[in-house]
């Protein structure tokens, strides 16, 4: 059955399809003018010096760390939130460094600067911090960069879910040494498949990332580093360019849908809606609410019966996956763990109509009016 209110939606129009056709007919598929233009336009949108297109958000994170000199020794500690997708932590492990998991703020779900400071102060070899702008909300970069400055940490922002979110005058991805974006199809903008972008103001990081994404090879054909192939190809770049032109309008539509959700759900006592700090623009990659743990899965089933697709982001926090546990052991993150059986992601995309949002809210309200099923 097709859902009445789908969880997400990807925008494709004739212009995008025509531009893809042009690139296909040009037969210039890699290292071409579309990527150069996409990178230039991305720097302008973010207000940074450099943008380096790569094959995924994961590659952008990996190359950000590597280009900034992080990794190579297991005693090197990189601070990452537990409340994130696995791909924030996996590049740290792939570079043979050790992730140290940090708890999140209970209201914004982003890295808790106080817990970060405590853990960095106790660490033997603190090297880098990776705040994640989760669900489209920026972490508190002023407080996090204060800690990073005190302990001389590299700052790599995981902005994979937060294209053009803002907080305290910072644009997501631009407050530290480097920032990483994902263009996976469900993200606020896509390239029509996997893709990513690394942004930085540091010339040395940009230069190293460009080399590392292309087999460690320089313009003169000499391989001066051990890089692999993390390039972003021309067809993807042209889709990215077209999406970039529209993503701010789409973000505005997400913000409107979120405001409508906030209004409609305000009277449902069991539901906690997302908090937005002052001086911040949330771009609602996801609209994540909290509900009582006993109701979460039953409510999902009830919504599914009402034609509403939902998600849980994430079923397992990053620090609890076996591939992480076997390398770093258990981490105790009480706030993160308390969230995990409460969070529920409601449908969110720019083409949600007011009627869609009302339908979802009515279904949530009916579930609780009927007394819930998990009680
Ligand atoms: C927070 C976060 N970090 C990293 C990634 C990895 O991005 P990609 O899937 O493009 O490799 C994603 C996307 O899935 C993400 O949501």
mmCIF file of C-alpha atoms and ligand atoms in Angstrom:
data_model
loop_
_atom_site.group_PDB
_atom_site.id
_atom_site.type_symbol
_atom_site.label_atom_id
_atom_site.label_comp_id
_atom_site.label_asym_id
_atom_site.label_seq_id
_atom_site.Cartn_x
_atom_site.Cartn_y
_atom_site.Cartn_z
ATOM 1 C CA UNK A 1 0.000 0.000 0.000
ATOM 2 C CA UNK A 2 1.327 3.471 -0.841
ATOM 3 C CA UNK A 3 1.490 5.596 2.286
ATOM 4 C CA UNK A 4 -0.946 8.485 2.414
ATOM 5 C CA UNK A 5 1.771 10.601 4.005
ATOM 6 C CA UNK A 6 5.204 9.374 2.925
ATOM 7 C CA UNK A 7 8.117 9.869 5.287
ATOM 8 C CA UNK A 8 10.332 11.586 2.744
ATOM 9 C CA UNK A 9 10.272 12.702 -0.871
ATOM 10 C CA UNK A 10 12.904 13.473 -3.519
ATOM 11 C CA UNK A 11 12.372 16.315 -5.964
ATOM 12 C CA UNK A 12 13.103 15.716 -9.651
ATOM 13 C CA UNK A 13 11.987 18.042 -12.419
ATOM 14 C CA UNK A 14 12.482 18.277 -16.184
ATOM 15 C CA UNK A 15 15.338 20.764 -15.809
ATOM 16 C CA UNK A 16 17.313 18.297 -13.702
ATOM 17 C CA UNK A 17 16.611 15.458 -16.124
ATOM 18 C CA UNK A 18 17.577 17.648 -19.109
ATOM 19 C CA UNK A 19 20.813 18.775 -17.461
ATOM 20 C CA UNK A 20 21.723 15.149 -16.690
ATOM 21 C CA UNK A 21 21.070 14.331 -20.356
ATOM 22 C CA UNK A 22 23.414 17.118 -21.453
ATOM 23 C CA UNK A 23 26.214 15.814 -19.254
ATOM 24 C CA UNK A 24 25.660 12.260 -20.473
ATOM 25 C CA UNK A 25 25.889 13.426 -24.082
ATOM 26 C CA UNK A 26 29.039 15.455 -23.327
ATOM 27 C CA UNK A 27 30.786 12.178 -22.316
ATOM 28 C CA UNK A 28 32.823 14.154 -19.781
ATOM 29 C CA UNK A 29 31.996 12.169 -16.664
ATOM 30 C CA UNK A 30 34.705 12.884 -14.079
ATOM 31 C CA UNK A 31 36.900 15.815 -13.025
ATOM 32 C CA UNK A 32 35.003 18.264 -15.212
ATOM 33 C CA UNK A 33 33.382 21.706 -15.249
ATOM 34 C CA UNK A 34 30.166 20.704 -13.454
ATOM 35 C CA UNK A 35 32.061 19.658 -10.344
ATOM 36 C CA UNK A 36 34.129 22.823 -10.418
ATOM 37 C CA UNK A 37 30.977 24.933 -10.714
ATOM 38 C CA UNK A 38 29.182 22.959 -7.997
ATOM 39 C CA UNK A 39 32.115 23.444 -5.642
ATOM 40 C CA UNK A 40 32.313 27.167 -6.374
ATOM 41 C CA UNK A 41 28.567 27.635 -5.852
ATOM 42 C CA UNK A 42 28.695 25.637 -2.624
ATOM 43 C CA UNK A 43 31.470 27.855 -1.197
ATOM 44 C CA UNK A 44 29.338 30.898 -2.000
ATOM 45 C CA UNK A 45 26.270 29.457 -0.275
ATOM 46 C CA UNK A 46 28.245 28.521 2.848
ATOM 47 C CA UNK A 47 30.557 31.533 2.897
ATOM 48 C CA UNK A 48 33.748 29.450 3.033
ATOM 49 C CA UNK A 49 36.977 29.455 1.055
ATOM 50 C CA UNK A 50 36.938 25.892 -0.244
ATOM 51 C CA UNK A 51 34.481 23.142 -1.097
ATOM 52 C CA UNK A 52 35.693 19.712 -2.195
ATOM 53 C CA UNK A 53 33.133 17.393 -3.772
ATOM 54 C CA UNK A 54 33.490 13.757 -2.743
ATOM 55 C CA UNK A 55 31.689 10.454 -3.142
ATOM 56 C CA UNK A 56 29.676 10.503 0.119
ATOM 57 C CA UNK A 57 29.209 12.251 3.441
ATOM 58 C CA UNK A 58 31.261 9.477 5.013
ATOM 59 C CA UNK A 59 34.136 10.249 2.624
ATOM 60 C CA UNK A 60 33.823 13.958 3.497
ATOM 61 C CA UNK A 61 34.155 13.122 7.207
ATOM 62 C CA UNK A 62 37.051 10.736 6.650
ATOM 63 C CA UNK A 63 38.972 13.164 4.432
ATOM 64 C CA UNK A 64 38.268 16.100 6.777
ATOM 65 C CA UNK A 65 39.894 14.222 9.630
ATOM 66 C CA UNK A 66 42.756 12.862 7.558
ATOM 67 C CA UNK A 67 43.491 16.175 5.827
ATOM 68 C CA UNK A 68 43.555 17.927 9.211
ATOM 69 C CA UNK A 69 46.145 15.415 10.413
ATOM 70 C CA UNK A 70 43.932 13.279 12.641
ATOM 71 C CA UNK A 71 44.516 9.533 12.923
ATOM 72 C CA UNK A 72 47.237 6.954 12.727
ATOM 73 C CA UNK A 73 47.511 6.030 16.372
ATOM 74 C CA UNK A 74 45.045 4.168 18.559
ATOM 75 C CA UNK A 75 45.757 6.335 21.578
ATOM 76 C CA UNK A 76 44.521 9.392 19.679
ATOM 77 C CA UNK A 77 41.056 10.300 20.964
ATOM 78 C CA UNK A 78 38.290 11.845 18.875
ATOM 79 C CA UNK A 79 35.159 13.046 20.667
ATOM 80 C CA UNK A 80 31.874 12.199 18.944
ATOM 81 C CA UNK A 81 28.279 12.184 20.185
ATOM 82 C CA UNK A 82 26.615 8.826 20.737
ATOM 83 C CA UNK A 83 23.383 10.254 19.333
ATOM 84 C CA UNK A 84 24.291 9.993 15.680
ATOM 85 C CA UNK A 85 24.430 7.732 12.669
ATOM 86 C CA UNK A 86 27.205 5.115 12.695
ATOM 87 C CA UNK A 87 29.065 7.027 9.937
ATOM 88 C CA UNK A 88 30.191 9.758 12.339
ATOM 89 C CA UNK A 89 32.219 7.221 14.295
ATOM 90 C CA UNK A 90 33.345 4.811 11.565
ATOM 91 C CA UNK A 91 35.831 7.222 9.882
ATOM 92 C CA UNK A 92 37.545 7.673 13.253
ATOM 93 C CA UNK A 93 37.982 3.913 13.556
ATOM 94 C CA UNK A 94 39.018 3.622 9.896
ATOM 95 C CA UNK A 95 41.841 6.091 10.627
ATOM 96 C CA UNK A 96 42.962 3.959 13.574
ATOM 97 C CA UNK A 97 42.026 6.589 16.145
ATOM 98 C CA UNK A 98 39.639 5.966 19.047
ATOM 99 C CA UNK A 99 36.201 7.551 19.353
ATOM 100 C CA UNK A 100 35.248 8.784 22.811
ATOM 101 C CA UNK A 101 31.489 9.132 23.048
ATOM 102 C CA UNK A 102 29.928 12.277 24.456
ATOM 103 C CA UNK A 103 26.369 12.696 25.707
ATOM 104 C CA UNK A 104 23.846 15.142 24.265
ATOM 105 C CA UNK A 105 21.768 17.996 25.565
ATOM 106 C CA UNK A 106 18.325 16.578 26.489
ATOM 107 C CA UNK A 107 16.474 19.362 24.660
ATOM 108 C CA UNK A 108 18.432 19.925 21.453
ATOM 109 C CA UNK A 109 19.816 16.352 21.100
ATOM 110 C CA UNK A 110 23.201 17.820 20.067
ATOM 111 C CA UNK A 111 26.581 17.381 21.775
ATOM 112 C CA UNK A 112 26.614 18.552 25.400
ATOM 113 C CA UNK A 113 29.585 20.945 25.732
ATOM 114 C CA UNK A 114 29.836 20.319 29.509
ATOM 115 C CA UNK A 115 30.162 16.555 29.031
ATOM 116 C CA UNK A 116 32.663 17.205 26.239
ATOM 117 C CA UNK A 117 34.810 19.369 28.488
ATOM 118 C CA UNK A 118 34.756 16.793 31.287
ATOM 119 C CA UNK A 119 35.771 13.977 28.951
ATOM 120 C CA UNK A 120 38.464 15.983 27.169
ATOM 121 C CA UNK A 121 39.944 17.055 30.515
ATOM 122 C CA UNK A 122 40.193 13.406 31.565
ATOM 123 C CA UNK A 123 41.629 12.196 28.230
ATOM 124 C CA UNK A 124 45.248 11.102 27.713
ATOM 125 C CA UNK A 125 45.608 12.198 24.079
ATOM 126 C CA UNK A 126 42.668 14.334 22.930
ATOM 127 C CA UNK A 127 42.977 15.099 19.244
ATOM 128 C CA UNK A 128 39.693 16.158 17.620
ATOM 129 C CA UNK A 129 36.002 16.766 18.207
ATOM 130 C CA UNK A 130 33.183 16.019 15.775
ATOM 131 C CA UNK A 131 29.965 17.806 16.711
ATOM 132 C CA UNK A 132 26.971 16.536 14.754
ATOM 133 C CA UNK A 133 24.228 18.928 13.653
ATOM 134 C CA UNK A 134 21.671 16.227 14.164
ATOM 135 C CA UNK A 135 18.193 16.260 12.579
ATOM 136 C CA UNK A 136 18.968 19.694 11.061
ATOM 137 C CA UNK A 137 19.818 21.500 14.316
ATOM 138 C CA UNK A 138 23.253 22.963 14.894
ATOM 139 C CA UNK A 139 25.228 22.032 17.968
ATOM 140 C CA UNK A 140 26.428 24.846 20.238
ATOM 141 C CA UNK A 141 29.551 25.671 18.237
ATOM 142 C CA UNK A 142 30.554 28.641 20.404
ATOM 143 C CA UNK A 143 30.815 26.442 23.490
ATOM 144 C CA UNK A 144 32.372 23.526 21.593
ATOM 145 C CA UNK A 145 35.046 25.629 19.893
ATOM 146 C CA UNK A 146 35.899 27.156 23.303
ATOM 147 C CA UNK A 147 36.727 23.667 24.570
ATOM 148 C CA UNK A 148 38.563 22.862 21.331
ATOM 149 C CA UNK A 149 40.672 26.025 21.644
ATOM 150 C CA UNK A 150 41.572 25.248 25.260
ATOM 151 C CA UNK A 151 42.785 21.752 24.390
ATOM 152 C CA UNK A 152 44.050 22.393 20.842
ATOM 153 C CA UNK A 153 41.542 20.036 19.221
ATOM 154 C CA UNK A 154 40.788 19.808 15.509
ATOM 155 C CA UNK A 155 37.079 20.518 14.912
ATOM 156 C CA UNK A 156 35.311 18.559 12.157
ATOM 157 C CA UNK A 157 31.585 19.274 11.950
ATOM 158 C CA UNK A 158 29.258 16.550 10.778
ATOM 159 C CA UNK A 159 26.753 18.700 8.870
ATOM 160 C CA UNK A 160 25.423 15.746 6.877
ATOM 161 C CA UNK A 161 21.879 16.452 8.107
ATOM 162 C CA UNK A 162 22.061 20.232 8.283
ATOM 163 C CA UNK A 163 22.505 21.976 4.932
ATOM 164 C CA UNK A 164 22.504 25.698 5.712
ATOM 165 C CA UNK A 165 21.273 25.440 9.290
ATOM 166 C CA UNK A 166 22.519 28.334 11.427
ATOM 167 C CA UNK A 167 23.222 29.136 15.049
ATOM 168 C CA UNK A 168 24.780 32.177 16.711
ATOM 169 C CA UNK A 169 25.891 33.537 13.350
ATOM 170 C CA UNK A 170 27.572 30.291 12.225
ATOM 171 C CA UNK A 171 26.476 28.358 9.160
ATOM 172 C CA UNK A 172 26.606 24.585 9.715
ATOM 173 C CA UNK A 173 29.961 23.161 8.653
ATOM 174 C CA UNK A 174 31.866 26.444 8.748
ATOM 175 C CA UNK A 175 32.684 27.044 12.416
ATOM 176 C CA UNK A 176 35.590 24.621 12.773
ATOM 177 C CA UNK A 177 38.513 23.306 10.722
ATOM 178 C CA UNK A 178 36.295 21.460 8.249
ATOM 179 C CA UNK A 179 32.690 20.452 7.741
ATOM 180 C CA UNK A 180 31.111 17.489 5.961
ATOM 181 C CA UNK A 181 27.818 17.316 4.071
ATOM 182 C CA UNK A 182 25.967 14.307 2.688
ATOM 183 C CA UNK A 183 23.847 14.269 -0.447
ATOM 184 C CA UNK A 184 22.296 10.868 0.216
ATOM 185 C CA UNK A 185 18.837 10.948 -1.431
ATOM 186 C CA UNK A 186 16.827 11.546 1.761
ATOM 187 C CA UNK A 187 18.926 14.566 2.789
ATOM 188 C CA UNK A 188 17.747 18.203 2.450
ATOM 189 C CA UNK A 189 19.418 18.181 -0.978
ATOM 190 C CA UNK A 190 20.790 15.323 -3.051
ATOM 191 C CA UNK A 191 22.928 14.652 -6.094
ATOM 192 C CA UNK A 192 20.661 11.853 -7.304
ATOM 193 C CA UNK A 193 22.578 9.173 -5.406
ATOM 194 C CA UNK A 194 25.491 9.127 -3.001
ATOM 195 C CA UNK A 195 27.704 12.176 -2.747
ATOM 196 C CA UNK A 196 29.262 14.548 -0.257
ATOM 197 C CA UNK A 197 31.017 17.878 0.181
ATOM 198 C CA UNK A 198 33.886 18.890 2.441
ATOM 199 C CA UNK A 199 34.081 22.597 3.249
ATOM 200 C CA UNK A 200 36.942 24.445 4.897
ATOM 201 C CA UNK A 201 38.619 27.830 5.205
ATOM 202 C CA UNK A 202 42.013 26.131 5.612
ATOM 203 C CA UNK A 203 44.071 26.052 2.409
ATOM 204 C CA UNK A 204 46.174 23.125 3.681
ATOM 205 C CA UNK A 205 43.090 21.025 4.489
ATOM 206 C CA UNK A 206 41.527 21.738 1.078
ATOM 207 C CA UNK A 207 44.737 20.914 -0.739
ATOM 208 C CA UNK A 208 45.234 17.684 1.147
ATOM 209 C CA UNK A 209 41.574 16.651 0.714
ATOM 210 C CA UNK A 210 41.743 17.237 -3.058
ATOM 211 C CA UNK A 211 44.836 15.067 -3.229
ATOM 212 C CA UNK A 212 43.411 12.323 -1.012
ATOM 213 C CA UNK A 213 40.123 12.076 -2.944
ATOM 214 C CA UNK A 214 42.057 11.417 -6.168
ATOM 215 C CA UNK A 215 44.488 8.600 -5.290
ATOM 216 C CA UNK A 216 46.792 10.972 -3.406
ATOM 217 C CA UNK A 217 47.765 12.433 -6.750
ATOM 218 C CA UNK A 218 48.875 16.012 -7.428
ATOM 219 C CA UNK A 219 48.412 18.063 -10.603
ATOM 220 C CA UNK A 220 51.838 16.971 -11.856
ATOM 221 C CA UNK A 221 50.763 13.318 -11.796
ATOM 222 C CA UNK A 222 52.888 12.407 -8.768
ATOM 223 C CA UNK A 223 51.234 10.501 -5.895
ATOM 224 C CA UNK A 224 52.507 12.199 -2.745
ATOM 225 C CA UNK A 225 50.016 10.612 -0.360
ATOM 226 C CA UNK A 226 48.197 7.340 -0.049
ATOM 227 C CA UNK A 227 44.743 8.333 -1.251
ATOM 228 C CA UNK A 228 41.924 6.266 -2.691
ATOM 229 C CA UNK A 229 39.166 7.264 -5.113
ATOM 230 C CA UNK A 230 36.541 9.432 -3.425
ATOM 231 C CA UNK A 231 35.639 11.619 -6.411
ATOM 232 C CA UNK A 232 32.205 13.083 -7.147
ATOM 233 C CA UNK A 233 31.335 12.644 -10.804
ATOM 234 C CA UNK A 234 29.858 15.101 -13.285
ATOM 235 C CA UNK A 235 26.321 13.687 -13.475
ATOM 236 C CA UNK A 236 26.027 13.944 -9.693
ATOM 237 C CA UNK A 237 27.529 17.442 -9.694
ATOM 238 C CA UNK A 238 24.996 18.732 -12.207
ATOM 239 C CA UNK A 239 22.117 17.362 -10.125
ATOM 240 C CA UNK A 240 23.706 18.942 -7.050
ATOM 241 C CA UNK A 241 23.912 22.321 -8.778
ATOM 242 C CA UNK A 242 20.235 22.255 -9.640
ATOM 243 C CA UNK A 243 19.257 21.147 -6.133
ATOM 244 C CA UNK A 244 21.475 23.795 -4.559
ATOM 245 C CA UNK A 245 19.463 26.483 -6.332
ATOM 246 C CA UNK A 246 16.329 25.332 -4.539
ATOM 247 C CA UNK A 247 17.441 23.956 -1.208
ATOM 248 C CA UNK A 248 16.869 27.176 0.743
ATOM 249 C CA UNK A 249 13.250 27.296 -0.437
ATOM 250 C CA UNK A 250 12.880 23.660 0.510
ATOM 251 C CA UNK A 251 14.350 24.391 3.941
ATOM 252 C CA UNK A 252 11.777 27.165 4.377
ATOM 253 C CA UNK A 253 9.021 24.707 3.496
ATOM 254 C CA UNK A 254 10.389 22.279 6.097
ATOM 255 C CA UNK A 255 10.389 25.075 8.701
ATOM 256 C CA UNK A 256 6.736 25.873 7.875
ATOM 257 C CA UNK A 257 5.734 22.232 8.142
ATOM 258 C CA UNK A 258 7.560 22.006 11.496
ATOM 259 C CA UNK A 259 5.752 25.107 12.795
ATOM 260 C CA UNK A 260 2.448 23.516 11.807
ATOM 261 C CA UNK A 261 3.413 20.277 13.607
ATOM 262 C CA UNK A 262 4.439 22.286 16.703
ATOM 263 C CA UNK A 263 1.029 23.982 16.752
ATOM 264 C CA UNK A 264 -1.033 20.878 16.176
ATOM 265 C CA UNK A 265 0.873 18.775 18.687
ATOM 266 C CA UNK A 266 0.978 21.439 21.418
ATOM 267 C CA UNK A 267 -2.198 20.038 23.000
ATOM 268 C CA UNK A 268 -1.048 16.433 23.015
ATOM 269 C CA UNK A 269 0.533 16.214 26.473
ATOM 270 C CA UNK A 270 2.332 12.940 25.810
ATOM 271 C CA UNK A 271 4.335 14.372 22.894
ATOM 272 C CA UNK A 272 7.505 16.476 23.256
ATOM 273 C CA UNK A 273 8.182 18.520 20.112
ATOM 274 C CA UNK A 274 11.688 19.621 19.024
ATOM 275 C CA UNK A 275 13.267 22.565 20.843
ATOM 276 C CA UNK A 276 15.053 25.258 18.851
ATOM 277 C CA UNK A 277 17.629 27.354 20.711
ATOM 278 C CA UNK A 278 17.541 31.139 20.420
ATOM 279 C CA UNK A 279 19.529 32.533 17.504
ATOM 280 C CA UNK A 280 19.213 29.295 15.557
ATOM 281 C CA UNK A 281 17.607 28.188 12.309
ATOM 282 C CA UNK A 282 16.711 24.501 12.403
ATOM 283 C CA UNK A 283 16.399 23.037 8.895
ATOM 284 C CA UNK A 284 14.396 19.979 9.984
ATOM 285 C CA UNK A 285 16.112 17.246 8.064
ATOM 286 C CA UNK A 286 13.973 15.218 10.456
ATOM 287 C CA UNK A 287 11.097 16.171 12.726
ATOM 288 C CA UNK A 288 11.785 14.099 15.826
ATOM 289 C CA UNK A 289 9.356 13.997 18.734
ATOM 290 C CA UNK A 290 9.546 12.150 22.036
ATOM 291 C CA UNK A 291 6.705 9.969 23.282
ATOM 292 C CA UNK A 292 6.462 7.694 26.342
ATOM 293 C CA UNK A 293 8.617 4.584 25.765
ATOM 294 C CA UNK A 294 5.656 2.247 26.295
ATOM 295 C CA UNK A 295 3.814 3.921 23.428
ATOM 296 C CA UNK A 296 6.543 4.459 20.855
ATOM 297 C CA UNK A 297 6.260 1.244 18.861
ATOM 298 C CA UNK A 298 2.496 0.948 19.283
ATOM 299 C CA UNK A 299 2.078 4.518 18.041
ATOM 300 C CA UNK A 300 4.231 3.696 15.006
ATOM 301 C CA UNK A 301 1.920 0.806 14.187
ATOM 302 C CA UNK A 302 -1.172 2.982 14.713
ATOM 303 C CA UNK A 303 0.231 5.646 12.384
ATOM 304 C CA UNK A 304 1.108 3.057 9.789
ATOM 305 C CA UNK A 305 -2.511 1.868 9.846
ATOM 306 C CA UNK A 306 -3.500 5.519 9.257
ATOM 307 C CA UNK A 307 -1.227 5.657 6.186
ATOM 308 C CA UNK A 308 1.542 7.610 7.906
ATOM 309 C CA UNK A 309 5.140 6.491 7.468
ATOM 310 C CA UNK A 310 7.470 7.101 10.409
ATOM 311 C CA UNK A 311 11.096 6.354 11.287
ATOM 312 C CA UNK A 312 13.379 6.070 14.307
ATOM 313 C CA UNK A 313 16.709 7.885 14.114
ATOM 314 C CA UNK A 314 18.314 5.835 15.308
ATOM 315 C CA UNK A 315 17.230 2.449 16.588
ATOM 316 C CA UNK A 316 20.751 2.000 18.017
ATOM 317 C CA UNK A 317 23.027 4.865 19.068
ATOM 318 C CA UNK A 318 26.493 4.900 17.488
ATOM 319 C CA UNK A 319 28.302 3.742 20.631
ATOM 320 C CA UNK A 320 26.164 0.595 20.948
ATOM 321 C CA UNK A 321 26.922 -1.044 17.588
ATOM 322 C CA UNK A 322 29.019 -4.236 17.763
ATOM 323 C CA UNK A 323 31.667 -2.850 15.375
ATOM 324 C CA UNK A 324 32.227 0.015 17.806
ATOM 325 C CA UNK A 325 31.868 -1.995 21.013
ATOM 326 C CA UNK A 326 34.537 -4.456 19.959
ATOM 327 C CA UNK A 327 37.036 -1.637 19.430
ATOM 328 C CA UNK A 328 36.204 0.788 22.267
ATOM 329 C CA UNK A 329 34.045 -1.158 24.756
ATOM 330 C CA UNK A 330 30.991 0.186 26.587
ATOM 331 C CA UNK A 331 30.258 3.917 26.986
ATOM 332 C CA UNK A 332 27.761 5.290 29.450
ATOM 333 C CA UNK A 333 25.616 8.106 27.994
ATOM 334 C CA UNK A 334 22.520 8.425 30.210
ATOM 335 C CA UNK A 335 20.768 11.198 28.250
ATOM 336 C CA UNK A 336 21.295 9.505 24.893
ATOM 337 C CA UNK A 337 20.173 6.162 26.225
ATOM 338 C CA UNK A 338 17.060 7.666 27.788
ATOM 339 C CA UNK A 339 16.104 9.100 24.387
ATOM 340 C CA UNK A 340 16.421 5.954 22.369
ATOM 341 C CA UNK A 341 13.144 4.281 23.164
ATOM 342 C CA UNK A 342 11.231 7.593 23.097
ATOM 343 C CA UNK A 343 12.211 9.183 19.795
ATOM 344 C CA UNK A 344 9.980 9.008 16.767
ATOM 345 C CA UNK A 345 10.547 10.762 13.421
ATOM 346 C CA UNK A 346 7.340 11.995 11.790
ATOM 347 C CA UNK A 347 7.079 12.580 8.012
ATOM 348 C CA UNK A 348 9.159 15.588 6.939
ATOM 349 C CA UNK A 349 9.939 16.868 3.467
ATOM 350 C CA UNK A 350 9.364 20.127 1.576
ATOM 351 C CA UNK A 351 6.253 18.963 -0.221
ATOM 352 C CA UNK A 352 4.279 18.023 2.886
ATOM 353 C CA UNK A 353 0.975 19.872 2.700
ATOM 354 C CA UNK A 354 -0.833 21.442 5.657
ATOM 355 C CA UNK A 355 -3.408 18.695 5.130
ATOM 356 C CA UNK A 356 -0.694 16.026 5.453
ATOM 357 C CA UNK A 357 0.572 17.531 8.701
ATOM 358 C CA UNK A 358 -2.964 17.789 10.105
ATOM 359 C CA UNK A 359 -3.630 14.175 9.148
ATOM 360 C CA UNK A 360 -0.502 13.028 11.011
ATOM 361 C CA UNK A 361 -1.306 15.152 14.080
ATOM 362 C CA UNK A 362 -4.922 13.974 14.160
ATOM 363 C CA UNK A 363 -3.746 10.379 14.082
ATOM 364 C CA UNK A 364 -1.245 11.006 16.912
ATOM 365 C CA UNK A 365 -3.937 12.750 18.981
ATOM 366 C CA UNK A 366 -6.460 9.926 18.346
ATOM 367 C CA UNK A 367 -3.942 7.333 19.468
ATOM 368 C CA UNK A 368 -3.545 9.023 22.844
ATOM 369 C CA UNK A 369 -7.263 9.895 23.156
ATOM 370 C CA UNK A 370 -7.998 6.194 22.774
ATOM 371 C CA UNK A 371 -5.717 5.629 25.766
ATOM 372 C CA UNK A 372 -2.669 4.416 23.844
ATOM 373 C CA UNK A 373 -1.860 0.776 23.371
ATOM 374 C CA UNK A 374 1.298 0.503 25.334
ATOM 375 C CA UNK A 375 -0.106 1.725 28.656
HETATM 376 C C1 LIG B 1 24.855 12.365 10.764
HETATM 377 C C2 LIG B 1 25.370 11.662 9.539
HETATM 378 N N1 LIG B 1 26.686 11.485 9.399
HETATM 379 C C3 LIG B 1 27.199 10.892 8.315
HETATM 380 C C4 LIG B 1 26.407 10.418 7.302
HETATM 381 C C5 LIG B 1 27.022 9.712 6.146
HETATM 382 O O1 LIG B 1 26.677 10.254 4.921
HETATM 383 P P1 LIG B 1 26.644 9.318 3.600
HETATM 384 O O2 LIG B 1 25.496 8.399 3.737
HETATM 385 O O3 LIG B 1 26.490 10.296 2.490
HETATM 386 O O4 LIG B 1 27.950 8.609 3.552
HETATM 387 C C6 LIG B 1 25.030 10.599 7.398
HETATM 388 C C7 LIG B 1 24.099 10.157 6.312
HETATM 389 O O5 LIG B 1 23.623 9.142 6.150
HETATM 390 C C8 LIG B 1 24.487 11.211 8.547
HETATM 391 O O6 LIG B 1 23.166 11.370 8.693
#
